[in-house]
C-alpha atoms as a PDB file:
ATOM      1  CA  UNK A   1       1.392   3.800 168.150  1.00  0.00           C
ATOM      2  CA  UNK A   2       0.738   6.986 170.392  1.00  0.00           C
ATOM      3  CA  UNK A   3      -1.463   9.199 168.679  1.00  0.00           C
ATOM      4  CA  UNK A   4      -2.789  12.118 170.210  1.00  0.00           C
ATOM      5  CA  UNK A   5      -6.069  12.957 170.099  1.00  0.00           C
ATOM      6  CA  UNK A   6      -6.589  16.808 170.123  1.00  0.00           C
ATOM      7  CA  UNK A   7     -10.333  17.763 170.967  1.00  0.00           C
ATOM      8  CA  UNK A   8     -10.452  13.924 173.004  1.00  0.00           C
ATOM      9  CA  UNK A   9     -13.174  14.240 175.040  1.00  0.00           C
ATOM     10  CA  UNK A  10     -16.145  15.661 172.469  1.00  0.00           C
ATOM     11  CA  UNK A  11     -18.198  14.040 170.093  1.00  0.00           C
ATOM     12  CA  UNK A  12     -16.414  12.382 168.142  1.00  0.00           C
ATOM     13  CA  UNK A  13     -12.583  12.738 169.667  1.00  0.00           C
ATOM     14  CA  UNK A  14     -14.520  10.388 173.094  1.00  0.00           C
ATOM     15  CA  UNK A  15     -15.626   7.969 169.814  1.00  0.00           C
ATOM     16  CA  UNK A  16     -11.995   8.210 168.551  1.00  0.00           C
ATOM     17  CA  UNK A  17      -9.604   7.790 171.698  1.00  0.00           C
ATOM     18  CA  UNK A  18     -12.504   4.661 172.161  1.00  0.00           C
ATOM     19  CA  UNK A  19     -11.681   2.835 168.851  1.00  0.00           C
ATOM     20  CA  UNK A  20      -8.017   3.555 168.591  1.00  0.00           C
ATOM     21  CA  UNK A  21      -7.978   2.195 172.341  1.00  0.00           C
ATOM     22  CA  UNK A  22     -10.120  -0.831 171.116  1.00  0.00           C
ATOM     23  CA  UNK A  23      -7.115  -1.764 168.085  1.00  0.00           C
ATOM     24  CA  UNK A  24      -4.642  -1.276 170.641  1.00  0.00           C
ATOM     25  CA  UNK A  25      -3.292   2.051 169.642  1.00  0.00           C
ATOM     26  CA  UNK A  26      -1.918   4.554 172.611  1.00  0.00           C
ATOM     27  CA  UNK A  27      -4.739   7.056 172.331  1.00  0.00           C
ATOM     28  CA  UNK A  28      -4.260   9.931 174.444  1.00  0.00           C
ATOM     29  CA  UNK A  29      -6.942  12.340 174.838  1.00  0.00           C
ATOM     30  CA  UNK A  30      -5.881  15.800 175.133  1.00  0.00           C
ATOM     31  CA  UNK A  31      -7.866  18.925 175.409  1.00  0.00           C
ATOM     32  CA  UNK A  32      -8.432  21.870 178.631  1.00  0.00           C
ATOM     33  CA  UNK A  33      -9.799  19.101 180.886  1.00  0.00           C
ATOM     34  CA  UNK A  34      -6.225  16.928 180.906  1.00  0.00           C
ATOM     35  CA  UNK A  35      -4.650  19.928 181.006  1.00  0.00           C
ATOM     36  CA  UNK A  36      -3.841  20.708 176.955  1.00  0.00           C
ATOM     37  CA  UNK A  37      -4.545  24.325 175.630  1.00  0.00           C
ATOM     38  CA  UNK A  38      -3.496  24.077 171.814  1.00  0.00           C
ATOM     39  CA  UNK A  39      -4.563  28.432 171.808  1.00  0.00           C
ATOM     40  CA  UNK A  40      -1.738  28.930 174.544  1.00  0.00           C
ATOM     41  CA  UNK A  41      -0.036  25.697 173.653  1.00  0.00           C
ATOM     42  CA  UNK A  42       0.212  25.118 177.306  1.00  0.00           C
ATOM     43  CA  UNK A  43       0.613  21.533 177.815  1.00  0.00           C
ATOM     44  CA  UNK A  44       0.855  20.618 174.184  1.00  0.00           C
ATOM     45  CA  UNK A  45       5.435  19.477 174.704  1.00  0.00           C
ATOM     46  CA  UNK A  46       4.104  17.179 177.021  1.00  0.00           C
ATOM     47  CA  UNK A  47       1.251  15.604 175.515  1.00  0.00           C
ATOM     48  CA  UNK A  48       3.197  14.702 172.346  1.00  0.00           C
ATOM     49  CA  UNK A  49       6.225  13.103 173.542  1.00  0.00           C
ATOM     50  CA  UNK A  50       6.733   9.914 171.506  1.00  0.00           C
ATOM     51  CA  UNK A  51       3.473  10.711 169.698  1.00  0.00           C
ATOM     52  CA  UNK A  52       3.557   9.327 166.125  1.00  0.00           C
ATOM     53  CA  UNK A  53       0.264  11.079 165.057  1.00  0.00           C
ATOM     54  CA  UNK A  54      -2.190  14.128 166.386  1.00  0.00           C
ATOM     55  CA  UNK A  55      -5.329  13.998 165.454  1.00  0.00           C
ATOM     56  CA  UNK A  56      -6.932  17.440 165.630  1.00  0.00           C
ATOM     57  CA  UNK A  57     -11.000  16.902 166.306  1.00  0.00           C
ATOM     58  CA  UNK A  58     -11.274  19.851 167.941  1.00  0.00           C
ATOM     59  CA  UNK A  59     -14.194  23.171 166.949  1.00  0.00           C
ATOM     60  CA  UNK A  60     -14.350  26.782 167.888  1.00  0.00           C
ATOM     61  CA  UNK A  61     -16.411  27.451 171.199  1.00  0.00           C
ATOM     62  CA  UNK A  62     -17.369  30.262 169.073  1.00  0.00           C
ATOM     63  CA  UNK A  63     -19.053  30.821 165.602  1.00  0.00           C
ATOM     64  CA  UNK A  64     -18.190  34.605 165.478  1.00  0.00           C
ATOM     65  CA  UNK A  65     -16.334  35.401 162.280  1.00  0.00           C
ATOM     66  CA  UNK A  66     -13.445  36.920 164.559  1.00  0.00           C
ATOM     67  CA  UNK A  67     -13.227  34.233 167.416  1.00  0.00           C
ATOM     68  CA  UNK A  68     -13.578  31.128 165.185  1.00  0.00           C
ATOM     69  CA  UNK A  69     -10.646  32.479 163.176  1.00  0.00           C
ATOM     70  CA  UNK A  70      -8.432  33.336 165.714  1.00  0.00           C
ATOM     71  CA  UNK A  71      -9.389  29.560 166.626  1.00  0.00           C
ATOM     72  CA  UNK A  72      -8.527  27.884 164.246  1.00  0.00           C
ATOM     73  CA  UNK A  73      -5.625  29.879 162.993  1.00  0.00           C
ATOM     74  CA  UNK A  74      -4.169  29.962 166.616  1.00  0.00           C
ATOM     75  CA  UNK A  75      -4.832  26.580 167.672  1.00  0.00           C
ATOM     76  CA  UNK A  76      -3.730  25.084 164.321  1.00  0.00           C
ATOM     77  CA  UNK A  77      -0.158  27.053 164.600  1.00  0.00           C
ATOM     78  CA  UNK A  78       0.370  25.898 167.633  1.00  0.00           C
ATOM     79  CA  UNK A  79       0.262  22.248 166.988  1.00  0.00           C
ATOM     80  CA  UNK A  80       1.719  22.325 163.655  1.00  0.00           C
ATOM     81  CA  UNK A  81       4.571  24.064 165.874  1.00  0.00           C
ATOM     82  CA  UNK A  82       4.808  21.298 168.986  1.00  0.00           C
ATOM     83  CA  UNK A  83       4.651  18.721 166.213  1.00  0.00           C
ATOM     84  CA  UNK A  84       7.531  19.544 164.512  1.00  0.00           C
ATOM     85  CA  UNK A  85       9.391  20.249 167.696  1.00  0.00           C
ATOM     86  CA  UNK A  86       8.360  16.534 168.788  1.00  0.00           C
ATOM     87  CA  UNK A  87       9.406  14.806 165.784  1.00  0.00           C
ATOM     88  CA  UNK A  88       5.291  13.965 164.784  1.00  0.00           C
ATOM     89  CA  UNK A  89       5.001  11.958 161.250  1.00  0.00           C
ATOM     90  CA  UNK A  90       1.103  12.381 160.871  1.00  0.00           C
ATOM     91  CA  UNK A  91      -1.384  15.678 161.457  1.00  0.00           C
ATOM     92  CA  UNK A  92      -5.507  14.875 160.458  1.00  0.00           C
ATOM     93  CA  UNK A  93      -7.504  16.858 160.757  1.00  0.00           C
ATOM     94  CA  UNK A  94     -10.887  17.136 160.878  1.00  0.00           C
ATOM     95  CA  UNK A  95     -12.749  19.094 158.297  1.00  0.00           C
ATOM     96  CA  UNK A  96     -16.046  19.815 156.601  1.00  0.00           C
ATOM     97  CA  UNK A  97     -17.280  18.341 152.672  1.00  0.00           C
ATOM     98  CA  UNK A  98     -18.340  21.860 151.047  1.00  0.00           C
ATOM     99  CA  UNK A  99     -15.720  24.085 152.693  1.00  0.00           C
ATOM    100  CA  UNK A 100     -14.793  26.062 149.695  1.00  0.00           C
ATOM    101  CA  UNK A 101     -18.465  26.262 148.430  1.00  0.00           C
ATOM    102  CA  UNK A 102     -19.647  28.013 151.751  1.00  0.00           C
ATOM    103  CA  UNK A 103     -16.769  31.063 152.406  1.00  0.00           C
ATOM    104  CA  UNK A 104     -19.844  33.075 152.919  1.00  0.00           C
ATOM    105  CA  UNK A 105     -19.907  31.762 156.280  1.00  0.00           C
ATOM    106  CA  UNK A 106     -17.028  33.128 158.841  1.00  0.00           C
ATOM    107  CA  UNK A 107     -16.984  29.432 160.144  1.00  0.00           C
ATOM    108  CA  UNK A 108     -16.153  27.913 157.027  1.00  0.00           C
ATOM    109  CA  UNK A 109     -13.876  30.833 156.253  1.00  0.00           C
ATOM    110  CA  UNK A 110     -11.698  29.916 159.248  1.00  0.00           C
ATOM    111  CA  UNK A 111     -11.895  25.709 158.295  1.00  0.00           C
ATOM    112  CA  UNK A 112     -10.426  27.116 154.956  1.00  0.00           C
ATOM    113  CA  UNK A 113      -7.848  28.896 157.144  1.00  0.00           C
ATOM    114  CA  UNK A 114      -6.975  25.982 159.243  1.00  0.00           C
ATOM    115  CA  UNK A 115      -7.054  23.732 155.919  1.00  0.00           C
ATOM    116  CA  UNK A 116      -4.445  26.418 154.223  1.00  0.00           C
ATOM    117  CA  UNK A 117      -2.115  25.886 157.501  1.00  0.00           C
ATOM    118  CA  UNK A 118      -1.879  22.301 157.350  1.00  0.00           C
ATOM    119  CA  UNK A 119      -1.408  21.938 153.608  1.00  0.00           C
ATOM    120  CA  UNK A 120       1.668  25.080 154.012  1.00  0.00           C
ATOM    121  CA  UNK A 121       3.316  22.571 156.845  1.00  0.00           C
ATOM    122  CA  UNK A 122       6.378  20.450 156.516  1.00  0.00           C
ATOM    123  CA  UNK A 123       4.410  17.704 158.897  1.00  0.00           C
ATOM    124  CA  UNK A 124       3.041  14.873 156.512  1.00  0.00           C
ATOM    125  CA  UNK A 125      -0.867  15.702 156.994  1.00  0.00           C
ATOM    126  CA  UNK A 126      -4.253  14.005 156.061  1.00  0.00           C
ATOM    127  CA  UNK A 127      -7.427  16.237 155.575  1.00  0.00           C
ATOM    128  CA  UNK A 128     -10.605  14.330 156.363  1.00  0.00           C
ATOM    129  CA  UNK A 129     -13.864  16.406 155.270  1.00  0.00           C
ATOM    130  CA  UNK A 130     -17.204  14.989 156.521  1.00  0.00           C
ATOM    131  CA  UNK A 131     -20.467  15.623 155.672  1.00  0.00           C
ATOM    132  CA  UNK A 132     -22.684  16.855 158.308  1.00  0.00           C
ATOM    133  CA  UNK A 133     -23.194  14.264 161.451  1.00  0.00           C
ATOM    134  CA  UNK A 134     -26.706  13.151 162.513  1.00  0.00           C
ATOM    135  CA  UNK A 135     -26.391  14.580 165.464  1.00  0.00           C
ATOM    136  CA  UNK A 136     -26.666  18.107 164.487  1.00  0.00           C
ATOM    137  CA  UNK A 137     -30.043  17.613 162.596  1.00  0.00           C
ATOM    138  CA  UNK A 138     -32.003  18.920 165.119  1.00  0.00           C
ATOM    139  CA  UNK A 139     -29.707  22.098 165.334  1.00  0.00           C
ATOM    140  CA  UNK A 140     -30.211  22.526 161.611  1.00  0.00           C
ATOM    141  CA  UNK A 141     -33.831  22.163 162.125  1.00  0.00           C
ATOM    142  CA  UNK A 142     -33.633  24.509 165.204  1.00  0.00           C
ATOM    143  CA  UNK A 143     -31.736  27.309 163.457  1.00  0.00           C
ATOM    144  CA  UNK A 144     -34.317  27.332 160.179  1.00  0.00           C
ATOM    145  CA  UNK A 145     -37.534  27.697 162.437  1.00  0.00           C
ATOM    146  CA  UNK A 146     -39.786  30.243 162.384  1.00  0.00           C
ATOM    147  CA  UNK A 147     -42.358  30.083 164.688  1.00  0.00           C
ATOM    148  CA  UNK A 148     -44.138  26.294 163.826  1.00  0.00           C
ATOM    149  CA  UNK A 149     -42.617  26.083 160.638  1.00  0.00           C
ATOM    150  CA  UNK A 150     -38.887  24.873 159.756  1.00  0.00           C
ATOM    151  CA  UNK A 151     -38.010  26.284 156.657  1.00  0.00           C
ATOM    152  CA  UNK A 152     -35.509  24.637 154.460  1.00  0.00           C
ATOM    153  CA  UNK A 153     -34.002  24.415 150.710  1.00  0.00           C
ATOM    154  CA  UNK A 154     -34.074  20.658 148.924  1.00  0.00           C
ATOM    155  CA  UNK A 155     -30.779  21.160 148.688  1.00  0.00           C
ATOM    156  CA  UNK A 156     -29.128  17.671 148.918  1.00  0.00           C
ATOM    157  CA  UNK A 157     -27.258  16.135 152.608  1.00  0.00           C
ATOM    158  CA  UNK A 158     -25.430  13.076 152.746  1.00  0.00           C
ATOM    159  CA  UNK A 159     -25.329  13.453 157.002  1.00  0.00           C
ATOM    160  CA  UNK A 160     -23.612  10.288 158.942  1.00  0.00           C
ATOM    161  CA  UNK A 161     -23.506   8.807 162.258  1.00  0.00           C
ATOM    162  CA  UNK A 162     -20.541  10.477 164.647  1.00  0.00           C
ATOM    163  CA  UNK A 163     -19.910   6.416 165.080  1.00  0.00           C
ATOM    164  CA  UNK A 164     -19.127   6.225 161.354  1.00  0.00           C
ATOM    165  CA  UNK A 165     -17.262   9.467 161.589  1.00  0.00           C
ATOM    166  CA  UNK A 166     -14.870   8.299 164.606  1.00  0.00           C
ATOM    167  CA  UNK A 167     -14.483   4.855 162.889  1.00  0.00           C
ATOM    168  CA  UNK A 168     -13.193   6.785 159.507  1.00  0.00           C
ATOM    169  CA  UNK A 169     -10.732   9.002 160.778  1.00  0.00           C
ATOM    170  CA  UNK A 170      -9.276   6.151 163.035  1.00  0.00           C
ATOM    171  CA  UNK A 171      -8.752   3.969 160.176  1.00  0.00           C
ATOM    172  CA  UNK A 172      -7.132   7.035 158.400  1.00  0.00           C
ATOM    173  CA  UNK A 173      -5.253   8.010 160.922  1.00  0.00           C
ATOM    174  CA  UNK A 174      -3.571   4.630 161.436  1.00  0.00           C
ATOM    175  CA  UNK A 175      -2.577   4.380 157.957  1.00  0.00           C
ATOM    176  CA  UNK A 176       0.127   6.373 155.662  1.00  0.00           C
ATOM    177  CA  UNK A 177      -0.780  10.239 155.124  1.00  0.00           C
ATOM    178  CA  UNK A 178      -1.747  11.258 152.076  1.00  0.00           C
ATOM    179  CA  UNK A 179      -0.486  15.040 152.037  1.00  0.00           C
ATOM    180  CA  UNK A 180      -3.985  15.647 150.753  1.00  0.00           C
ATOM    181  CA  UNK A 181      -7.933  15.657 151.491  1.00  0.00           C
ATOM    182  CA  UNK A 182      -9.996  12.422 151.687  1.00  0.00           C
ATOM    183  CA  UNK A 183     -13.841  12.575 152.264  1.00  0.00           C
ATOM    184  CA  UNK A 184     -16.380  10.498 153.949  1.00  0.00           C
ATOM    185  CA  UNK A 185     -19.972  10.588 154.259  1.00  0.00           C
ATOM    186  CA  UNK A 186     -23.009   8.893 155.225  1.00  0.00           C
ATOM    187  CA  UNK A 187     -24.708   5.841 152.734  1.00  0.00           C
ATOM    188  CA  UNK A 188     -27.538   8.152 151.587  1.00  0.00           C
ATOM    189  CA  UNK A 189     -28.828  11.453 150.057  1.00  0.00           C
ATOM    190  CA  UNK A 190     -31.617  13.606 151.534  1.00  0.00           C
ATOM    191  CA  UNK A 191     -33.156  16.790 150.686  1.00  0.00           C
ATOM    192  CA  UNK A 192     -32.130  19.112 153.550  1.00  0.00           C
ATOM    193  CA  UNK A 193     -35.928  19.384 153.532  1.00  0.00           C
ATOM    194  CA  UNK A 194     -36.535  15.666 153.843  1.00  0.00           C
ATOM    195  CA  UNK A 195     -34.140  15.343 156.359  1.00  0.00           C
ATOM    196  CA  UNK A 196     -35.591  17.853 159.007  1.00  0.00           C
ATOM    197  CA  UNK A 197     -39.001  15.957 158.061  1.00  0.00           C
ATOM    198  CA  UNK A 198     -37.980  12.048 158.671  1.00  0.00           C
ATOM    199  CA  UNK A 199     -36.334  14.053 161.882  1.00  0.00           C
ATOM    200  CA  UNK A 200     -39.722  15.572 163.232  1.00  0.00           C
ATOM    201  CA  UNK A 201     -41.830  12.543 162.173  1.00  0.00           C
ATOM    202  CA  UNK A 202     -39.560  10.360 164.348  1.00  0.00           C
ATOM    203  CA  UNK A 203     -40.000  12.456 166.956  1.00  0.00           C
ATOM    204  CA  UNK A 204     -43.144  13.335 167.030  1.00  0.00           C
ATOM    205  CA  UNK A 205     -42.426  16.908 166.342  1.00  0.00           C
ATOM    206  CA  UNK A 206     -45.499  18.833 164.834  1.00  0.00           C
ATOM    207  CA  UNK A 207     -43.507  21.146 163.400  1.00  0.00           C
ATOM    208  CA  UNK A 208     -44.071  21.949 159.836  1.00  0.00           C
ATOM    209  CA  UNK A 209     -41.404  21.490 157.066  1.00  0.00           C
ATOM    210  CA  UNK A 210     -41.744  24.345 154.656  1.00  0.00           C
ATOM    211  CA  UNK A 211     -39.499  23.506 151.297  1.00  0.00           C
ATOM    212  CA  UNK A 212     -38.095  26.916 150.310  1.00  0.00           C
ATOM    213  CA  UNK A 213     -35.839  27.240 147.455  1.00  0.00           C
ATOM    214  CA  UNK A 214     -34.507  30.548 149.452  1.00  0.00           C
ATOM    215  CA  UNK A 215     -34.368  29.303 153.003  1.00  0.00           C
ATOM    216  CA  UNK A 216     -30.739  29.075 153.884  1.00  0.00           C
ATOM    217  CA  UNK A 217     -28.191  26.491 155.885  1.00  0.00           C
ATOM    218  CA  UNK A 218     -26.598  27.883 158.613  1.00  0.00           C
ATOM    219  CA  UNK A 219     -27.216  31.419 157.151  1.00  0.00           C
ATOM    220  CA  UNK A 220     -25.738  29.985 153.518  1.00  0.00           C
ATOM    221  CA  UNK A 221     -27.482  30.021 150.534  1.00  0.00           C
ATOM    222  CA  UNK A 222     -26.985  26.744 148.899  1.00  0.00           C
ATOM    223  CA  UNK A 223     -27.009  24.688 145.737  1.00  0.00           C
ATOM    224  CA  UNK A 224     -28.172  21.241 145.493  1.00  0.00           C
ATOM    225  CA  UNK A 225     -24.441  19.783 145.451  1.00  0.00           C
ATOM    226  CA  UNK A 226     -22.931  22.146 147.935  1.00  0.00           C
ATOM    227  CA  UNK A 227     -23.196  19.647 150.999  1.00  0.00           C
ATOM    228  CA  UNK A 228     -22.129  16.459 149.471  1.00  0.00           C
ATOM    229  CA  UNK A 229     -18.908  14.659 148.741  1.00  0.00           C
ATOM    230  CA  UNK A 230     -17.446  13.600 145.339  1.00  0.00           C
ATOM    231  CA  UNK A 231     -18.219   9.880 144.223  1.00  0.00           C
ATOM    232  CA  UNK A 232     -15.113   8.657 145.638  1.00  0.00           C
ATOM    233  CA  UNK A 233     -16.068   9.478 149.447  1.00  0.00           C
ATOM    234  CA  UNK A 234     -15.766   6.806 151.802  1.00  0.00           C
ATOM    235  CA  UNK A 235     -18.818   5.810 152.920  1.00  0.00           C
ATOM    236  CA  UNK A 236     -20.349   4.703 156.619  1.00  0.00           C
ATOM    237  CA  UNK A 237     -22.128   2.137 157.216  1.00  0.00           C
ATOM    238  CA  UNK A 238     -25.407   3.748 159.146  1.00  0.00           C
ATOM    239  CA  UNK A 239     -28.336   4.566 157.334  1.00  0.00           C
ATOM    240  CA  UNK A 240     -30.962   7.888 159.358  1.00  0.00           C
ATOM    241  CA  UNK A 241     -33.737   5.443 159.884  1.00  0.00           C
ATOM    242  CA  UNK A 242     -31.298   2.834 161.766  1.00  0.00           C
ATOM    243  CA  UNK A 243     -29.911   5.945 163.596  1.00  0.00           C
ATOM    244  CA  UNK A 244     -33.344   7.606 164.777  1.00  0.00           C
ATOM    245  CA  UNK A 245     -34.499   3.951 165.372  1.00  0.00           C
ATOM    246  CA  UNK A 246     -31.624   3.435 168.211  1.00  0.00           C
ATOM    247  CA  UNK A 247     -32.015   7.393 169.334  1.00  0.00           C
ATOM    248  CA  UNK A 248     -35.971   6.492 170.062  1.00  0.00           C
ATOM    249  CA  UNK A 249     -34.948   3.055 171.931  1.00  0.00           C
ATOM    250  CA  UNK A 250     -32.520   4.818 173.660  1.00  0.00           C
ATOM    251  CA  UNK A 251     -34.827   7.494 174.902  1.00  0.00           C
ATOM    252  CA  UNK A 252     -37.122   4.759 175.750  1.00  0.00           C
ATOM    253  CA  UNK A 253     -34.510   3.290 178.215  1.00  0.00           C
ATOM    254  CA  UNK A 254     -33.671   6.528 179.441  1.00  0.00           C
ATOM    255  CA  UNK A 255     -36.899   6.858 180.352  1.00  0.00           C
ATOM    256  CA  UNK A 256     -37.524   3.631 182.326  1.00  0.00           C
ATOM    257  CA  UNK A 257     -34.298   4.173 184.351  1.00  0.00           C
ATOM    258  CA  UNK A 258     -35.445   7.352 185.537  1.00  0.00           C
ATOM    259  CA  UNK A 259     -39.069   5.522 186.263  1.00  0.00           C
END
């Protein structure tokens, strides 16, 4: 089966392409690096020839409200148009758990617009809503830092490893379209504040995490369950503690090679 991964050279896309190829699928990594531009349509027709499935794991290069909306709307419209012409039978898109609960953010309004375009298309589809990735905990922590303090609420989050995201997307992409939404998440729930504390402790980072119920998540006010999936979510296996230990081991290995 030919599966075209739009955004196939990024954090999730590169892992997804590898996992699909390991399964014996014909996985094509499509991105501007390979001459495929979903904003202009350049290279899409050629990339989609003979494709059974298209998986969109792209992200906007800008978080500015107008730019991110233009990216997801234009990119998604172009993909769906070219997919219809090519006879693609399954459009899979990676979205975010809690999107409809965070529409105060332009980014999440753009993701909702993307989802609505897919739902309104004639192409069978599956929208995969994932929780935050372990790989982005640093970004959350840095965004919430003021001086030597990190201010975060204790709202729950159920993050997952990028490898587990790719595994779930590969499984869903090779299955039948659900014409709806599937949620995926990590095996454990944390308070946002506690997640940051564990991350900083593992990195021996001296910043202090202050639990602040009025603090935001990337500028959005969240309640206890804004960021967590429903009970029927498909869960990854990698625990945060295991991932942190692997990151530390990789860092030591890199330092040793550079010595």
